[in-house]
Amino acid sequence: MTRLFNDPDDFASESAVGFAAASARWVRPVTGGVIRSTRGATPTVSVVIGGGSGHYPAFAGLVGPGLAHGAAMGNLFASPSAHQVHSVATSAHEGRGVLLSYGNYAGDVLHFTQAQERMRAAGIDCRTVVVTDDISSAPAAELDKRRGIAGDLVVFKVAGAAAESGLDLDDVERLALLANARTRSLGVAFGGCTLPGADEPLFTVPEGRMAVGLGIHGEPGIDEVDVPTAAGLAELFVSSLLAEIPDGIDRDGARVVPILNGLGSVKYEELYVVYAEIDRLLAESGLVVVSPEVGEFCTSFDMAGVSLTLLWLDDELEPLWHASCDTAAFRRGAVEGRVAVDAVEIAEEERVIGPASDGSRRTAAAIDRALIAMAAKLDAEADELGRIDRIAGDGDHGIGMQRGSRAASSAASAVVAEGAGARTTLQQAGDAWADKGGGTSGAIWGEMLVALGTTLGDDGDPDPARVAAGITAMKDAVMSFGKAKVGDKTMIDAIVPFADRLAELVGSGADFVDAWAEAAEAADDAAKATADLSAKLGRARAHGDKSLGTPDPGAVSFALIAYTVLDILKGKD
C-alpha cells in the first residue's frame, strides 16, 4: 500500500513537484506536466505523451533527449484534462508539429483529442498515435479497441528517436504507428494496488490465484488461474504472445525485444528468475533476442504484477530502438549538443466576468448552491461508487466524481461572488471539473456543464423551457462527445430518459419542480436497470458479463445528482 502522503487529494500534484525538483537535469515544470529542460541545435517534431499519475516511470520519467519532449500528468489513474495536454504540447512545440501518444483509454482519448483540436485550430500540425499493445483487452480482429500497457515505452521510444533524428511529422507518425503495430503485451497480477488514503486495494485476487490480462489502472484481470511457478508464468507469457504474431512477420529468425515489466511490488530478483525462462523459450522458438529490458517501465502503484511485451523489430525500428536517449528513468548511450533552456510557462487564461442580467445572476446563485450540494453528496457516496466501479472497472469513479465536483463547486462559488451569470458560472465549473476530475467522467461532465451554460446564457431570466433545453443540450453533448448510446451501460442510460422526460413534461406545461422530480425518478429507474446490461464501452467492456448484476456507476452518480438538484429546487438546501 501507499504509506507516505499528506492529503491524498494532493498526492499526484505534490509528487509532480518533487519529481520536477529532483529531475531538473531533464525536465522543467509547466502547467499540466513537464517538458524537456534542454533543446538541441535544431528544432524537431515534438513528441508529447501522458496519462494518469501512478505509473512511474510513465509518463514524466520518459521525458528527455531522444525520447519524449513533454508529458501531461493527470491525477491518480485519471487522464490529464484537455487544458493540461494543450498546455504541455504548446510549451513543448518547437515549430515542426506535435505528435501526441498515450494508452488507448476512453478518458485519455477524449481529453487528448480535444487538445489536438485546439492545437490544430491554432495552426499547429498535431497528430495522434494511441498505444494498443494489450492482447487481453480485445480480440485480434479489434486491434483498435485494445488498451495500452507497457508497450507505451516502445511507441514513445521509437517516436522520440525518429523526431531526434530530424524526420518530419509524417515520418515520425508513420514510425510510431509501425512500432505500435509490431508490439504485443500481456500482464498478470497477484494482487491489486491501493491508492493513497484508501483502506483497501482496487481489486483482490484469492490466495494462491493469479489474475490474467490485467490493466494498469487497477482493473481486474480477464481470467483467473492458479499461481504458476516462475517457469510456468514465462511459458504463459511466451505461448500467449507467440500465438499472435503481427502480420507480415516470418517467425523463424525474427528479431524481438522482450520487455519484462514489474507493476510495482514484484522484486527485480523475481523478474530475473522469470526472464531466464523467457529468454530460453524465445530462443527455442527460433527467435533472436535483441536488447532485452527487465525492470519497471509502466507501473500501477504497489500492484503485485508483471507484464511481458514483445517488440518485433525490422530494419527501420531496430536503429530507433537502439538510438541514444537520456531521461530520468530510461537512458541509452550518450546524447550530445544539448543546450539548457527555461521552460516557457503557458499563461493562464485571464478569467473574464462579463455582464449578466439580474435573472441570470439569480440562476447562477442557484447553480452554485446545487454544485455545493452535489459535491457534498458525491463526497458521501464516493466509497460506494468506487465499490460499484471495482466490479468490472478500475474503481476510481467515486474518487473522480468527488474531485471533479469539489473543483466545480469551488470555481462556481468564486465567479458567482464576482457577479457572474449562469453561462459564465457553468463554463468555469465545467472547466474545473474536467481539469480536476480527469478521466472519462471528468471530460464528460465538463462538456455537459459547458453545454448547459451555453443554452442558459448570461442574459435574461432562464425559464423552465430554457432549462429543459439546456438539459437536452447536455444530453446531446455527452452522446456526441462520448459516442455512447442507450444500452451501452454508461451514464447515457440515465441522462437520456431524464432529459427526454423533463422536456416532455415542461413542454406540456407541467410544474417545473414536479417535472424534475418525475425525470429524476426516470433516471433512477434507468440507472438501476443497467444492472441487467453487459458493458459495451469503456474499461468495463473488456470484462464482459462481470458487470451483470451491478448498475453502471456513471448512471448511478447521475441519478444521485438529479435527486440532489431536486432538493435544491424544493428549497431544502
Coordinates of C-alpha atoms in Angstrom, one line a residue:
M1 CA 0.0 0.0 0.0
T2 CA 1.0 3.6 -0.4
R3 CA 2.1 4.8 3.0
L4 CA 3.8 8.2 2.6
F5 CA 1.5 11.0 1.7
N6 CA 0.0 14.2 3.1
D7 CA -3.5 14.9 1.8
P8 CA -4.5 12.0 -0.6
D9 CA -6.1 14.6 -2.9
D10 CA -2.8 16.4 -3.2
F11 CA -0.7 13.3 -3.7
A12 CA -0.3 13.5 -7.5
S13 CA 0.4 17.2 -7.6
E14 CA 2.9 17.0 -4.7
S15 CA 4.6 14.0 -6.4
A16 CA 4.9 16.0 -9.6
V17 CA 6.5 18.9 -7.8
G18 CA 9.0 16.6 -6.2
F19 CA 9.8 14.8 -9.4
A20 CA 10.5 18.1 -11.2
A21 CA 12.7 19.3 -8.4
A22 CA 14.7 16.1 -8.4
S23 CA 14.9 15.9 -12.2
A24 CA 15.9 19.4 -13.3
R25 CA 18.6 17.9 -15.5
W26 CA 15.9 16.5 -17.8
V27 CA 12.6 18.4 -17.2
R28 CA 11.0 21.8 -16.3
P29 CA 7.5 22.0 -14.9
V30 CA 4.8 23.7 -16.9
T31 CA 1.0 23.9 -16.3
G32 CA -0.3 20.3 -16.6
G33 CA 3.0 18.4 -16.6
V34 CA 6.7 18.7 -17.6
I35 CA 8.7 19.4 -20.7
R36 CA 12.4 19.0 -21.5
S37 CA 14.8 21.3 -19.8
T38 CA 17.2 21.3 -22.9
R39 CA 17.0 21.6 -26.6
G40 CA 19.2 20.6 -29.5
A41 CA 20.8 22.7 -32.1
T42 CA 17.9 22.5 -34.5
P43 CA 14.2 22.2 -33.9
T44 CA 12.5 18.8 -34.1
V45 CA 9.0 17.4 -34.2
S46 CA 7.8 17.3 -30.6
V47 CA 6.6 14.0 -29.0
V48 CA 4.1 14.7 -26.2
I49 CA 3.0 11.7 -24.1
G50 CA 0.9 11.4 -21.0
G51 CA -1.8 9.8 -18.9
G52 CA -2.8 9.4 -15.3
S53 CA -0.3 9.5 -12.4
G54 CA 0.6 6.3 -10.5
H55 CA 2.5 4.6 -13.4
Y56 CA 6.1 5.9 -12.9
P57 CA 8.3 6.0 -14.8
A58 CA 5.5 6.5 -17.2
F59 CA 5.0 9.2 -18.1
A60 CA 7.2 12.1 -16.8
G61 CA 10.2 9.8 -16.3
L62 CA 10.4 9.3 -20.0
V63 CA 10.9 13.0 -20.9
G64 CA 14.3 13.9 -22.2
P65 CA 16.6 13.9 -25.2
G66 CA 15.9 11.1 -27.6
L67 CA 12.5 10.3 -26.0
A68 CA 9.5 12.5 -25.2
H69 CA 9.5 16.2 -25.3
G70 CA 6.8 16.6 -22.7
A71 CA 4.4 14.7 -20.5
A72 CA 0.9 15.7 -19.5
M73 CA 0.3 14.4 -16.0
G74 CA -3.2 13.6 -14.8
N75 CA -4.4 12.8 -11.4
L76 CA -4.1 9.3 -9.9
F77 CA -5.2 6.8 -12.6
A78 CA -7.1 9.7 -14.4
S79 CA -6.3 11.2 -17.7
P80 CA -4.9 14.8 -17.8
S81 CA -7.5 17.3 -18.9
A82 CA -7.6 18.8 -22.4
H83 CA -6.3 22.1 -20.8
Q84 CA -3.3 20.3 -19.3
V85 CA -2.5 18.4 -22.5
H86 CA -2.8 21.6 -24.6
S87 CA -0.5 23.5 -22.1
V88 CA 2.2 20.9 -22.2
A89 CA 2.0 20.4 -26.0
T90 CA 2.2 24.1 -26.7
S91 CA 5.1 24.5 -24.3
A92 CA 7.0 21.6 -25.9
H93 CA 6.3 22.6 -29.5
E94 CA 9.5 23.6 -31.4
G95 CA 7.8 24.7 -34.6
R96 CA 7.7 21.4 -36.6
G97 CA 4.5 19.9 -35.3
V98 CA 3.4 17.7 -32.4
L99 CA 2.8 14.0 -32.1
L100 CA 0.6 13.0 -29.2
S101 CA 0.9 9.5 -27.9
Y102 CA -0.8 7.7 -25.0
G103 CA -2.5 4.5 -24.0
N104 CA -5.9 3.8 -25.5
Y105 CA -8.2 4.6 -22.6
A106 CA -11.5 6.4 -23.1
G107 CA -10.7 9.4 -20.9
D108 CA -7.3 9.9 -22.5
V109 CA -8.8 9.7 -25.9
L110 CA -11.4 12.3 -25.1
H111 CA -9.0 14.8 -23.5
F112 CA -6.1 14.4 -25.9
T113 CA -8.5 14.7 -28.9
Q114 CA -9.8 18.0 -27.5
A115 CA -6.3 19.2 -27.1
Q116 CA -5.4 18.2 -30.6
E117 CA -8.3 20.1 -32.0
R118 CA -7.2 23.2 -30.1
M119 CA -3.7 22.8 -31.4
R120 CA -4.9 22.5 -35.0
A121 CA -7.3 25.5 -34.6
A122 CA -4.2 27.5 -33.6
G123 CA -2.4 26.4 -36.8
I124 CA -0.1 23.8 -35.3
D125 CA 0.1 20.4 -37.1
C126 CA -0.8 17.9 -34.5
R127 CA -1.3 14.1 -34.9
T128 CA -2.1 11.2 -32.6
V129 CA -0.9 7.6 -32.2
V130 CA -2.6 5.6 -29.5
V131 CA -0.9 2.6 -28.0
T132 CA -2.9 -0.7 -28.3
D133 CA -0.5 -3.5 -27.3
D134 CA -2.5 -5.4 -24.7
I135 CA -3.7 -8.7 -26.3
S136 CA -6.1 -9.5 -23.5
S137 CA -8.3 -6.4 -23.9
A138 CA -9.8 -7.1 -27.3
P139 CA -9.6 -9.8 -29.9
A140 CA -7.1 -9.6 -32.8
A141 CA -9.9 -8.6 -35.1
E142 CA -10.5 -5.4 -33.0
L143 CA -7.0 -4.1 -32.5
D144 CA -8.2 -0.5 -32.3
K145 CA -10.1 -1.4 -29.2
R146 CA -7.1 -2.7 -27.3
R147 CA -5.6 -0.7 -24.4
G148 CA -2.1 0.4 -24.0
I149 CA 0.1 -1.0 -21.2
A150 CA 3.9 -1.4 -21.1
G151 CA 4.0 -1.2 -24.9
D152 CA 3.8 2.6 -24.3
L153 CA 7.6 2.6 -23.8
V154 CA 8.1 1.1 -27.3
V155 CA 6.0 3.6 -29.2
F156 CA 7.3 6.6 -27.2
K157 CA 10.9 5.5 -27.7
V158 CA 10.6 4.9 -31.4
A159 CA 8.7 8.2 -31.9
G160 CA 11.2 10.1 -29.8
A161 CA 14.2 8.7 -31.7
A162 CA 12.6 9.4 -35.1
A163 CA 12.0 13.0 -34.0
E164 CA 15.5 13.3 -32.7
S165 CA 16.9 12.2 -36.0
G166 CA 15.3 15.1 -37.7
L167 CA 12.5 13.3 -39.5
D168 CA 9.3 15.3 -40.3
L169 CA 5.9 14.8 -38.7
D170 CA 4.7 12.4 -41.4
D171 CA 7.6 10.0 -40.8
V172 CA 7.5 10.3 -37.0
E173 CA 3.8 9.4 -37.1
R174 CA 4.3 6.6 -39.5
L175 CA 7.1 5.0 -37.5
A176 CA 5.2 5.3 -34.2
L177 CA 2.2 3.5 -35.9
L178 CA 4.6 0.9 -37.1
A179 CA 6.1 0.4 -33.7
N180 CA 2.6 0.0 -32.2
A181 CA 1.5 -2.5 -34.9
R182 CA 4.6 -4.6 -34.1
T183 CA 4.2 -4.6 -30.3
R184 CA 2.2 -7.1 -28.2
S185 CA 1.9 -7.4 -24.4
L186 CA 0.2 -9.5 -21.7
G187 CA 0.1 -8.8 -18.0
V188 CA -0.8 -10.8 -14.8
A189 CA -1.4 -9.8 -11.2
F190 CA -1.3 -11.5 -7.8
G191 CA -3.0 -8.6 -6.0
G192 CA -4.4 -5.1 -6.7
C193 CA -2.9 -1.8 -5.8
T194 CA -4.1 0.6 -3.0
L195 CA -4.4 4.3 -3.7
P196 CA -3.1 6.9 -1.2
G197 CA -5.5 7.1 1.7
A198 CA -7.6 4.1 0.6
D199 CA -8.4 1.4 3.1
E200 CA -8.4 -1.5 0.6
P201 CA -7.0 -2.3 -2.8
L202 CA -8.9 -1.6 -6.0
F203 CA -9.3 -5.3 -6.5
T204 CA -8.3 -8.5 -4.8
V205 CA -7.1 -11.9 -6.0
P206 CA -7.8 -15.0 -3.9
E207 CA -4.9 -16.5 -2.2
G208 CA -2.9 -18.8 -4.5
R209 CA -4.6 -17.4 -7.6
M210 CA -3.4 -15.1 -10.3
A211 CA -5.4 -12.6 -12.5
V212 CA -4.5 -12.8 -16.2
G213 CA -5.0 -9.9 -18.6
L214 CA -5.0 -7.1 -16.0
G215 CA -4.9 -3.4 -16.9
I216 CA -2.6 -0.7 -15.3
H217 CA -5.4 1.2 -13.5
G218 CA -6.5 -1.4 -11.0
E219 CA -8.8 -3.2 -13.4
P220 CA -9.3 -6.8 -12.5
G221 CA -8.0 -9.5 -14.9
I222 CA -9.9 -11.1 -17.7
D223 CA -9.3 -14.6 -16.3
E224 CA -8.0 -16.2 -13.1
V225 CA -5.7 -19.2 -12.7
D226 CA -3.6 -20.9 -10.0
V227 CA -0.3 -19.1 -9.4
P228 CA 2.3 -20.9 -11.5
T229 CA 6.0 -21.3 -11.0
A230 CA 8.2 -18.6 -12.5
A231 CA 8.8 -21.1 -15.4
G232 CA 5.1 -21.6 -15.7
L233 CA 4.5 -17.8 -15.9
A234 CA 7.2 -17.5 -18.6
E235 CA 5.5 -20.2 -20.6
L236 CA 2.1 -18.5 -20.3
F237 CA 3.6 -15.2 -21.5
V238 CA 5.6 -16.6 -24.4
S239 CA 3.0 -19.0 -25.6
S240 CA 0.2 -16.3 -25.5
L241 CA 2.3 -13.7 -27.3
L242 CA 3.6 -16.1 -29.9
A243 CA 0.1 -17.2 -30.7
E244 CA -0.5 -13.7 -32.1
I245 CA 2.5 -12.6 -34.3
P246 CA 1.9 -9.3 -36.1
D247 CA 1.0 -9.5 -39.7
G248 CA 3.8 -9.8 -42.2
I249 CA 6.4 -11.3 -39.9
D250 CA 8.2 -14.6 -40.6
R251 CA 8.8 -16.0 -37.1
D252 CA 11.8 -18.1 -38.0
G253 CA 14.9 -15.9 -37.2
A254 CA 12.8 -12.9 -36.4
R255 CA 14.4 -10.3 -34.1
V256 CA 12.4 -9.4 -31.0
V257 CA 12.9 -7.1 -28.0
P258 CA 11.4 -8.6 -24.8
I259 CA 10.4 -6.2 -22.1
L260 CA 9.6 -7.7 -18.7
N261 CA 7.8 -5.1 -16.7
G262 CA 7.2 -5.1 -13.0
L263 CA 4.0 -3.4 -12.0
G264 CA 5.0 -2.1 -8.6
S265 CA 5.9 -4.6 -5.9
V266 CA 7.5 -7.6 -7.6
K267 CA 11.2 -7.7 -6.8
Y268 CA 13.8 -7.4 -9.5
E269 CA 15.3 -10.7 -8.5
E270 CA 11.9 -12.3 -9.1
L271 CA 11.7 -10.7 -12.6
Y272 CA 15.1 -12.1 -13.5
V273 CA 14.1 -15.6 -12.5
V274 CA 11.1 -15.3 -14.8
Y275 CA 13.2 -13.7 -17.6
A276 CA 15.7 -16.5 -17.6
E277 CA 13.0 -18.9 -18.8
I278 CA 11.5 -16.3 -21.2
D279 CA 14.9 -15.9 -22.8
R280 CA 15.3 -19.7 -23.2
L281 CA 11.7 -20.1 -24.6
L282 CA 12.2 -17.4 -27.2
A283 CA 15.4 -18.8 -28.4
E284 CA 13.9 -22.3 -28.6
S285 CA 11.1 -20.8 -30.7
G286 CA 13.6 -19.7 -33.4
L287 CA 13.7 -16.1 -32.4
V288 CA 16.7 -13.8 -32.0
V289 CA 16.5 -11.9 -28.7
V290 CA 17.8 -8.3 -29.0
S291 CA 18.4 -5.8 -26.2
P292 CA 16.1 -7.2 -23.6
E293 CA 14.8 -4.9 -20.8
V294 CA 13.9 -6.1 -17.3
G295 CA 12.6 -3.6 -14.7
E296 CA 9.8 -1.2 -14.1
F297 CA 8.6 0.8 -17.1
C298 CA 4.9 1.2 -16.6
T299 CA 3.7 0.5 -13.1
S300 CA 0.4 0.6 -11.1
F301 CA 1.4 1.9 -7.7
D302 CA 2.0 -1.1 -5.5
M303 CA 0.4 -3.7 -7.7
A304 CA 1.9 -7.2 -7.4
G305 CA 2.0 -7.9 -11.1
V306 CA 4.2 -8.5 -14.2
S307 CA 3.8 -8.0 -17.9
L308 CA 5.7 -9.1 -20.9
T309 CA 6.0 -7.0 -24.1
L310 CA 7.5 -8.2 -27.4
L311 CA 8.6 -5.7 -30.0
W312 CA 9.1 -7.3 -33.4
L313 CA 11.9 -5.4 -35.0
D314 CA 12.5 -4.6 -38.6
D315 CA 15.2 -2.6 -40.4
E316 CA 13.6 0.8 -39.6
L317 CA 12.6 0.1 -36.0
E318 CA 15.9 -1.5 -34.8
P319 CA 18.1 1.5 -35.1
L320 CA 15.4 3.7 -33.5
W321 CA 15.1 1.3 -30.5
H322 CA 18.9 1.4 -30.0
A323 CA 19.2 5.2 -30.6
S324 CA 20.6 7.2 -27.7
C325 CA 18.3 8.8 -25.2
D326 CA 18.7 10.4 -21.8
T327 CA 15.7 10.7 -19.4
A328 CA 15.3 10.4 -15.6
A329 CA 14.2 6.8 -15.9
F330 CA 15.4 5.4 -19.2
R331 CA 18.9 6.0 -20.7
R332 CA 20.9 4.6 -23.6
G333 CA 24.2 5.8 -25.0
A334 CA 25.1 9.5 -24.9
V335 CA 23.2 12.5 -26.2
E336 CA 25.4 15.4 -27.1
G337 CA 24.9 19.0 -28.1
R338 CA 22.1 20.0 -25.7
V339 CA 21.5 23.5 -24.5
A340 CA 19.7 24.3 -21.3
V341 CA 16.6 26.4 -21.7
D342 CA 14.0 27.9 -19.4
A343 CA 10.5 26.4 -19.7
V344 CA 8.0 28.7 -21.3
E345 CA 5.1 28.6 -19.0
I346 CA 1.7 28.9 -20.7
A347 CA 0.0 31.9 -19.3
E348 CA -3.3 31.1 -17.6
E349 CA -6.3 32.4 -19.4
E350 CA -7.5 35.5 -17.7
R351 CA -10.9 35.0 -16.1
V352 CA -13.3 37.4 -17.6
I353 CA -16.6 38.0 -15.8
G354 CA -18.8 39.6 -18.4
P355 CA -22.1 41.5 -17.9
A356 CA -25.1 39.4 -16.7
S357 CA -28.7 40.1 -16.1
D358 CA -30.2 40.1 -12.6
G359 CA -32.2 37.0 -13.5
S360 CA -29.1 35.2 -14.8
R361 CA -27.2 36.1 -11.6
R362 CA -30.0 34.6 -9.5
T363 CA -29.8 31.4 -11.7
A364 CA -26.1 31.4 -11.1
A365 CA -26.6 31.6 -7.4
A366 CA -28.9 28.6 -7.6
I367 CA -26.4 26.7 -9.7
D368 CA -23.8 27.5 -7.0
R369 CA -26.0 26.0 -4.3
A370 CA -26.7 23.0 -6.4
L371 CA -23.0 22.4 -7.1
I372 CA -22.2 22.7 -3.4
A373 CA -24.9 20.1 -2.6
M374 CA -23.7 17.9 -5.4
A375 CA -20.1 17.9 -4.1
A376 CA -21.3 17.0 -0.6
K377 CA -23.5 14.2 -1.9
L378 CA -20.7 12.7 -4.1
D379 CA -18.3 13.0 -1.3
A380 CA -20.6 11.0 0.9
E381 CA -21.2 8.4 -1.8
A382 CA -17.6 8.2 -3.2
D383 CA -16.8 4.9 -1.5
E384 CA -20.0 3.2 -2.7
L385 CA -19.5 4.5 -6.3
G386 CA -15.9 3.2 -6.1
R387 CA -17.2 -0.2 -4.9
I388 CA -19.6 -0.5 -7.9
D389 CA -16.8 0.6 -10.3
R390 CA -14.4 -2.1 -9.0
I391 CA -16.7 -4.9 -10.1
A392 CA -15.6 -4.5 -13.7
G393 CA -13.7 -1.3 -13.9
D394 CA -10.8 0.3 -12.1
G395 CA -12.7 1.6 -9.0
D396 CA -11.9 5.3 -9.4
H397 CA -15.3 6.6 -10.4
G398 CA -16.1 7.7 -6.9
I399 CA -12.8 9.5 -6.4
G400 CA -13.0 11.2 -9.8
M401 CA -16.6 12.4 -9.3
Q402 CA -15.6 13.6 -5.8
R403 CA -12.6 15.6 -7.0
G404 CA -14.4 17.0 -10.1
S405 CA -17.5 18.1 -8.2
R406 CA -15.4 19.8 -5.5
A407 CA -13.4 21.7 -8.1
A408 CA -16.5 22.7 -10.0
S409 CA -18.2 23.9 -6.8
S410 CA -15.2 26.0 -5.8
A411 CA -14.9 27.5 -9.3
A412 CA -18.6 28.4 -9.4
S413 CA -18.6 30.0 -6.0
A414 CA -15.6 32.1 -6.9
V415 CA -17.2 33.6 -10.0
V416 CA -20.7 33.9 -8.5
A417 CA -19.1 36.1 -5.8
E418 CA -17.9 38.3 -8.6
G419 CA -21.3 38.7 -10.2
A420 CA -21.2 36.0 -12.9
G421 CA -24.2 34.9 -14.8
A422 CA -25.3 31.3 -15.4
R423 CA -23.3 30.7 -18.6
T424 CA -20.0 32.0 -17.1
T425 CA -20.6 30.1 -13.8
L426 CA -21.2 26.8 -15.6
Q427 CA -18.3 27.4 -18.0
Q428 CA -15.9 27.9 -15.2
A429 CA -17.4 24.9 -13.2
G430 CA -17.2 22.7 -16.3
D431 CA -13.5 23.5 -17.0
A432 CA -12.6 22.9 -13.3
W433 CA -14.5 19.6 -13.3
A434 CA -12.6 18.4 -16.4
D435 CA -9.2 19.6 -15.0
K436 CA -9.5 18.0 -11.6
G437 CA -11.8 15.1 -12.1
G438 CA -9.9 13.7 -15.1
G439 CA -10.8 10.5 -16.8
T440 CA -13.8 9.9 -18.9
S441 CA -16.3 11.2 -16.3
G442 CA -14.3 14.4 -15.9
A443 CA -14.3 15.1 -19.6
I444 CA -18.0 14.3 -20.0
W445 CA -19.2 16.3 -17.0
G446 CA -17.1 19.2 -18.2
E447 CA -18.7 19.1 -21.6
M448 CA -22.2 18.8 -20.1
L449 CA -21.9 21.8 -17.8
V450 CA -20.5 23.9 -20.6
A451 CA -23.4 22.9 -22.9
L452 CA -25.9 23.7 -20.2
G453 CA -24.3 27.1 -19.6
T454 CA -24.3 27.9 -23.3
T455 CA -28.0 27.4 -23.5
L456 CA -28.8 29.3 -20.3
G457 CA -26.6 32.3 -21.3
D458 CA -25.7 35.3 -19.1
D459 CA -28.8 37.3 -20.1
G460 CA -32.4 37.2 -19.3
D461 CA -34.1 35.1 -16.6
P462 CA -34.0 31.4 -17.7
D463 CA -37.5 29.9 -17.6
P464 CA -38.3 26.2 -17.4
A465 CA -38.3 25.8 -21.1
R466 CA -34.8 27.2 -21.4
V467 CA -33.6 25.0 -18.6
A468 CA -35.1 21.9 -20.2
A469 CA -33.5 22.9 -23.5
G470 CA -30.2 23.1 -21.6
I471 CA -30.6 19.7 -20.2
T472 CA -31.3 18.4 -23.7
A473 CA -28.1 20.1 -24.8
M474 CA -26.2 18.3 -22.0
K475 CA -27.6 15.0 -23.3
D476 CA -26.7 15.8 -26.9
A477 CA -23.2 16.9 -25.8
V478 CA -22.4 13.7 -23.9
M479 CA -23.8 11.5 -26.7
S480 CA -21.7 13.3 -29.3
F481 CA -18.6 13.5 -27.2
G482 CA -18.5 10.1 -25.7
K483 CA -20.1 8.2 -28.7
A484 CA -22.2 6.1 -26.3
K485 CA -25.8 5.2 -26.8
V486 CA -28.6 3.8 -24.7
G487 CA -27.9 0.2 -23.8
D488 CA -24.1 0.5 -23.7
K489 CA -24.2 0.6 -19.9
T490 CA -23.0 4.1 -19.4
M491 CA -24.3 7.4 -17.9
I492 CA -26.2 7.7 -21.2
D493 CA -28.7 5.2 -19.9
A494 CA -29.7 7.6 -17.2
I495 CA -29.4 11.0 -18.8
V496 CA -31.4 10.2 -21.9
P497 CA -34.7 9.3 -20.0
F498 CA -34.1 12.2 -17.6
A499 CA -33.7 14.8 -20.4
D500 CA -36.4 13.4 -22.6
R501 CA -38.9 13.1 -19.7
L502 CA -38.1 16.6 -18.5
A503 CA -38.5 18.1 -21.9
E504 CA -41.8 16.3 -22.5
L505 CA -43.3 17.4 -19.2
V506 CA -42.1 21.0 -19.4
G507 CA -43.4 21.2 -22.9
S508 CA -46.8 20.1 -21.8
G509 CA -47.0 22.8 -19.1
A510 CA -46.3 20.8 -16.0
D511 CA -44.9 22.4 -12.9
F512 CA -41.1 22.6 -13.2
V513 CA -40.3 21.0 -9.8
D514 CA -42.8 18.3 -10.4
A515 CA -41.4 17.7 -13.8
W516 CA -37.8 17.5 -12.5
A517 CA -38.9 15.0 -9.8
E518 CA -40.5 12.7 -12.3
A519 CA -37.5 13.0 -14.6
A520 CA -35.2 12.2 -11.7
E521 CA -37.3 9.1 -10.9
A522 CA -36.9 8.0 -14.6
A523 CA -33.2 8.5 -14.3
D524 CA -33.0 6.5 -11.1
D525 CA -35.1 3.6 -12.6
A526 CA -32.9 3.6 -15.7
A527 CA -29.7 3.6 -13.6
K528 CA -30.9 0.6 -11.6
A529 CA -31.9 -1.2 -14.8
T530 CA -28.3 -1.0 -16.0
A531 CA -27.6 -3.9 -13.6
D532 CA -29.2 -6.2 -16.3
L533 CA -26.8 -4.9 -19.0
S534 CA -23.4 -6.1 -20.1
A535 CA -20.9 -3.2 -20.6
K536 CA -20.1 -2.4 -24.2
L537 CA -17.8 0.6 -23.8
G538 CA -15.0 1.8 -21.5
R539 CA -12.7 -0.3 -19.4
A540 CA -15.6 -2.5 -18.2
R541 CA -16.2 -3.7 -21.7
A542 CA -13.2 -6.0 -21.6
H543 CA -14.7 -7.8 -18.6
G544 CA -17.8 -8.9 -20.5
D545 CA -20.5 -10.2 -18.2
K546 CA -18.7 -9.5 -14.9
S547 CA -20.7 -6.3 -14.5
L548 CA -24.0 -8.1 -14.8
G549 CA -26.0 -7.7 -11.6
T550 CA -24.2 -4.4 -10.8
P551 CA -25.5 -1.0 -12.1
D552 CA -23.3 1.3 -14.0
P553 CA -21.5 3.8 -11.7
G554 CA -21.8 6.7 -14.1
A555 CA -25.6 6.2 -14.4
V556 CA -25.9 5.8 -10.6
S557 CA -24.0 9.0 -10.0
F558 CA -26.1 10.9 -12.5
A559 CA -29.3 9.8 -10.7
L560 CA -27.8 10.9 -7.4
I561 CA -27.1 14.3 -8.8
A562 CA -30.6 14.6 -10.3
Y563 CA -32.2 14.0 -6.9
T564 CA -29.7 16.3 -5.2
V565 CA -30.6 19.2 -7.5
L566 CA -34.3 18.3 -6.9
D567 CA -33.7 19.1 -3.2
I568 CA -32.3 22.5 -4.1
L569 CA -35.3 23.2 -6.3
K570 CA -37.6 22.3 -3.4
G571 CA -35.6 24.7 -1.2
K572 CA -34.1 22.0 1.0
D573 CA -30.6 23.5 1.0

